């Protein structure tokens, strides 16, 4: 039944929450159908409500099972595809990976507001409020700690790709969009995420979308 998967998402150019489980599914090697609902259109709310009890995307359907919220979907994908190793195997890195994923899920409101995900345009120098700069500093600290402690086996936070990377992938696109200056090790991590074939495919699709919401603030 792992082939009976449908992911409902928003625009690839703007929906950071949609990118996270989509990337987890792709990195797990899952086969899934995709339903894309354009955001900020007259019928958007009705279209999403047709699929989602929360009125938000993303949402995963697996047969009779429905999962919403990005992190919950990622957790479900990890259980469905254990061989993909979407959490670190050992307890210590797995605990840190879960903590970072949850911190990303719940935090960094200033970054979300001042540097919304936008793959249609570039805004170098914009969005740098004191609160957003504090968020960037905290994110950088998280990345460098994870890389220093557990990243020796690969280019991602815990060496190989994990859900923590899926959760931070939209941040990497934001740092590209807003041309954020980063320490070399943090920039190397951003470059590794952006070079993922799956993320490259997502960005190409975003660029080809007909909907352009400007700065989407």
CSV table of N, CA, C and O in Angstrom, one decimal, residues 12-67:
chain,number,residue,atom,x,y,z
A,12,UNK,N,4.6,25.7,-5.4
A,12,UNK,CA,6.0,25.4,-5.1
A,12,UNK,C,6.8,26.6,-4.9
A,12,UNK,O,7.9,26.5,-4.2
A,13,UNK,N,6.4,27.7,-5.5
A,13,UNK,CA,7.2,28.9,-5.3
A,13,UNK,C,7.1,29.5,-3.9
A,13,UNK,O,8.0,30.3,-3.5
A,14,UNK,N,6.0,29.2,-3.2
A,14,UNK,CA,5.8,29.9,-2.0
A,14,UNK,C,5.5,29.0,-0.7
A,14,UNK,O,5.6,29.5,0.4
A,15,UNK,N,5.1,27.8,-0.9
A,15,UNK,CA,4.6,27.0,0.2
A,15,UNK,C,5.7,26.2,0.9
A,15,UNK,O,6.1,25.1,0.5
A,16,UNK,N,6.3,26.9,1.9
A,16,UNK,CA,7.5,26.2,2.6
A,16,UNK,C,7.0,25.0,3.3
A,16,UNK,O,7.7,24.0,3.4
A,17,UNK,N,5.8,25.0,3.9
A,17,UNK,CA,5.3,23.8,4.6
A,17,UNK,C,5.1,22.7,3.7
A,17,UNK,O,5.2,21.5,4.1
A,18,UNK,N,4.7,22.9,2.4
A,18,UNK,CA,4.5,21.9,1.4
A,18,UNK,C,5.8,21.2,1.0
A,18,UNK,O,5.9,20.0,0.8
A,19,UNK,N,6.9,22.0,0.9
A,19,UNK,CA,8.2,21.5,0.5
A,19,UNK,C,8.7,20.5,1.5
A,19,UNK,O,9.3,19.5,1.0
A,20,UNK,N,8.5,20.7,2.8
A,20,UNK,CA,9.1,19.8,3.7
A,20,UNK,C,8.7,18.3,3.6
A,20,UNK,O,9.6,17.4,3.4
A,21,UNK,N,7.4,17.9,3.6
A,21,UNK,CA,7.1,16.5,3.4
A,21,UNK,C,7.3,16.0,2.0
A,21,UNK,O,7.6,14.9,1.8
A,22,UNK,N,7.2,16.9,1.0
A,22,UNK,CA,7.4,16.6,-0.4
A,22,UNK,C,8.9,16.1,-0.5
A,22,UNK,O,9.2,15.1,-1.1
A,23,UNK,N,9.8,16.8,0.1
A,23,UNK,CA,11.2,16.5,0.1
A,23,UNK,C,11.5,15.2,0.8
A,23,UNK,O,12.3,14.3,0.4
A,24,UNK,N,10.8,15.0,2.0
A,24,UNK,CA,11.0,13.8,2.7
A,24,UNK,C,10.5,12.6,1.9
A,24,UNK,O,11.2,11.5,1.8
A,25,UNK,N,9.4,12.7,1.2
A,25,UNK,CA,8.9,11.6,0.4
A,25,UNK,C,9.9,11.3,-0.8
A,25,UNK,O,10.2,10.2,-1.1
A,26,UNK,N,10.4,12.4,-1.4
A,26,UNK,CA,11.3,12.2,-2.5
A,26,UNK,C,12.6,11.5,-2.0
A,26,UNK,O,13.1,10.6,-2.7
A,27,UNK,N,13.1,12.0,-0.9
A,27,UNK,CA,14.4,11.4,-0.4
A,27,UNK,C,14.2,10.0,0.1
A,27,UNK,O,15.1,9.2,0.1
A,28,UNK,N,12.9,9.6,0.4
A,28,UNK,CA,12.6,8.2,0.8
A,28,UNK,C,12.4,7.3,-0.4
A,28,UNK,O,12.3,6.1,-0.2
A,29,UNK,N,12.4,7.9,-1.6
A,29,UNK,CA,12.2,7.1,-2.8
A,29,UNK,C,10.7,6.7,-3.0
A,29,UNK,O,10.4,5.7,-3.7
A,30,UNK,N,9.8,7.5,-2.3
A,30,UNK,CA,8.4,7.1,-2.4
A,30,UNK,C,7.8,7.5,-3.8
A,30,UNK,O,8.2,8.4,-4.4
A,31,UNK,N,6.8,6.7,-4.2
A,31,UNK,CA,6.0,7.0,-5.3
A,31,UNK,C,4.7,7.6,-4.8
A,31,UNK,O,4.0,7.0,-4.0
A,32,UNK,N,4.4,8.8,-5.3
A,32,UNK,CA,3.2,9.4,-4.7
A,32,UNK,C,2.6,10.4,-5.8
A,32,UNK,O,3.3,10.9,-6.7
A,33,UNK,N,1.3,10.6,-5.7
A,33,UNK,CA,0.6,11.5,-6.5
A,33,UNK,C,0.6,12.9,-5.8
A,33,UNK,O,0.7,13.0,-4.6
A,34,UNK,N,0.5,13.9,-6.6
A,34,UNK,CA,0.6,15.3,-6.1
A,34,UNK,C,-0.6,16.1,-6.6
A,34,UNK,O,-1.0,16.1,-7.8
A,35,UNK,N,-1.3,16.7,-5.6
A,35,UNK,CA,-2.4,17.6,-6.0
A,35,UNK,C,-1.9,19.0,-5.5
A,35,UNK,O,-1.7,19.3,-4.3
A,36,UNK,N,-1.8,20.0,-6.4
A,36,UNK,CA,-1.3,21.3,-6.2
A,36,UNK,C,-2.5,22.3,-6.2
A,36,UNK,O,-3.2,22.3,-7.2
A,37,UNK,N,-2.7,23.0,-5.1
A,37,UNK,CA,-3.7,24.0,-5.0
A,37,UNK,C,-3.1,25.4,-5.0
A,37,UNK,O,-2.4,25.7,-4.0
A,38,UNK,N,-3.3,26.2,-6.0
A,38,UNK,CA,-2.8,27.5,-6.0
A,38,UNK,C,-3.2,28.4,-4.8
A,38,UNK,O,-4.4,28.4,-4.4
A,39,UNK,N,-2.3,29.1,-4.2
A,39,UNK,CA,-2.6,29.9,-3.0
A,39,UNK,C,-3.1,31.3,-3.4
A,39,UNK,O,-2.8,31.7,-4.5
A,40,UNK,N,-3.8,31.9,-2.5
A,40,UNK,CA,-4.3,33.3,-2.7
A,40,UNK,C,-5.1,33.5,-4.0
A,40,UNK,O,-5.0,34.5,-4.6
A,41,UNK,N,-5.9,32.5,-4.3
A,41,UNK,CA,-6.9,32.6,-5.4
A,41,UNK,C,-8.3,32.6,-4.8
A,41,UNK,O,-8.5,32.2,-3.6
A,42,UNK,N,-9.3,33.1,-5.5
A,42,UNK,CA,-10.7,33.2,-5.0
A,42,UNK,C,-11.2,31.9,-4.5
A,42,UNK,O,-12.0,31.8,-3.5
A,43,UNK,N,-10.8,30.7,-5.1
A,43,UNK,CA,-11.3,29.4,-4.7
A,43,UNK,C,-10.3,28.6,-3.8
A,43,UNK,O,-10.6,27.4,-3.6
A,44,UNK,N,-9.3,29.2,-3.4
A,44,UNK,CA,-8.2,28.5,-2.7
A,44,UNK,C,-8.8,27.8,-1.4
A,44,UNK,O,-8.6,26.6,-1.2
A,45,UNK,N,-9.5,28.6,-0.6
A,45,UNK,CA,-10.0,28.1,0.7
A,45,UNK,C,-10.9,26.9,0.5
A,45,UNK,O,-10.8,25.9,1.2
A,46,UNK,N,-11.8,27.0,-0.5
A,46,UNK,CA,-12.8,26.0,-0.8
A,46,UNK,C,-12.0,24.7,-1.3
A,46,UNK,O,-12.3,23.6,-0.9
A,47,UNK,N,-11.1,24.9,-2.1
A,47,UNK,CA,-10.3,23.8,-2.7
A,47,UNK,C,-9.5,23.0,-1.6
A,47,UNK,O,-9.5,21.8,-1.6
A,48,UNK,N,-8.9,23.8,-0.7
A,48,UNK,CA,-8.2,23.1,0.3
A,48,UNK,C,-9.1,22.4,1.3
A,48,UNK,O,-8.8,21.3,1.7
A,49,UNK,N,-10.2,23.0,1.7
A,49,UNK,CA,-11.2,22.4,2.6
A,49,UNK,C,-11.7,21.1,2.0
A,49,UNK,O,-12.1,20.2,2.8
A,50,UNK,N,-11.7,20.9,0.7
A,50,UNK,CA,-12.1,19.7,0.1
A,50,UNK,C,-11.3,18.5,0.5
A,50,UNK,O,-11.7,17.4,0.6
A,51,UNK,N,-10.0,18.8,0.8
A,51,UNK,CA,-9.0,17.8,1.2
A,51,UNK,C,-8.7,17.8,2.7
A,51,UNK,O,-8.4,16.7,3.3
A,52,UNK,N,-8.6,19.0,3.3
A,52,UNK,CA,-7.9,19.1,4.6
A,52,UNK,C,-8.9,19.6,5.6
A,52,UNK,O,-9.6,20.7,5.4
A,53,UNK,N,-9.0,19.0,6.8
A,53,UNK,CA,-9.9,19.4,7.9
A,53,UNK,C,-9.4,20.7,8.5
A,53,UNK,O,-10.2,21.4,9.1
A,54,UNK,N,-8.1,21.1,8.3
A,54,UNK,CA,-7.6,22.3,8.9
A,54,UNK,C,-7.7,23.5,8.0
A,54,UNK,O,-7.5,24.6,8.4
A,55,UNK,N,-8.0,23.2,6.8
A,55,UNK,CA,-8.1,24.3,5.8
A,55,UNK,C,-6.7,24.8,5.4
A,55,UNK,O,-6.5,25.9,4.8
A,56,UNK,N,-5.7,23.9,5.6
A,56,UNK,CA,-4.3,24.3,5.3
A,56,UNK,C,-3.7,23.1,4.5
A,56,UNK,O,-4.1,22.0,4.6
A,57,UNK,N,-2.6,23.5,3.8
A,57,UNK,CA,-1.7,22.5,3.2
A,57,UNK,C,-0.4,22.5,3.9
A,57,UNK,O,-0.1,23.5,4.5
A,58,UNK,N,0.3,21.4,3.8
A,58,UNK,CA,0.1,20.1,3.1
A,58,UNK,C,-0.8,19.1,3.9
A,58,UNK,O,-1.0,19.3,5.1
A,59,UNK,N,-1.2,18.1,3.1
A,59,UNK,CA,-1.9,17.0,3.7
A,59,UNK,C,-1.5,15.7,2.9
A,59,UNK,O,-1.4,15.8,1.7
A,60,UNK,N,-1.3,14.6,3.6
A,60,UNK,CA,-1.0,13.3,3.0
A,60,UNK,C,-2.2,12.4,3.2
A,60,UNK,O,-2.7,12.2,4.3
A,61,UNK,N,-2.6,11.8,2.1
A,61,UNK,CA,-3.5,10.7,2.1
A,61,UNK,C,-2.8,9.4,1.8
A,61,UNK,O,-2.1,9.3,0.8
A,62,UNK,N,-3.1,8.4,2.6
A,62,UNK,CA,-2.5,7.0,2.4
A,62,UNK,C,-3.6,6.0,2.6
A,62,UNK,O,-3.9,5.6,3.7
A,63,UNK,N,-4.3,5.7,1.4
A,63,UNK,CA,-5.5,4.9,1.6
A,63,UNK,C,-6.5,5.6,2.4
A,63,UNK,O,-6.9,6.8,2.1
A,64,UNK,N,-7.0,5.0,3.5
A,64,UNK,CA,-8.0,5.6,4.4
A,64,UNK,C,-7.3,6.5,5.4
A,64,UNK,O,-8.1,7.1,6.2
A,65,UNK,N,-6.0,6.6,5.5
A,65,UNK,CA,-5.3,7.4,6.5
A,65,UNK,C,-5.1,8.8,5.9
A,65,UNK,O,-4.6,8.9,4.8
A,66,UNK,N,-5.3,9.8,6.8
A,66,UNK,CA,-5.1,11.2,6.4
A,66,UNK,C,-4.2,11.8,7.5
A,66,UNK,O,-4.4,11.6,8.7
A,67,UNK,N,-3.1,12.4,7.0
A,67,UNK,CA,-2.1,13.0,7.9
A,67,UNK,C,-1.9,14.5,7.5
A,67,UNK,O,-1.7,14.7,6.3
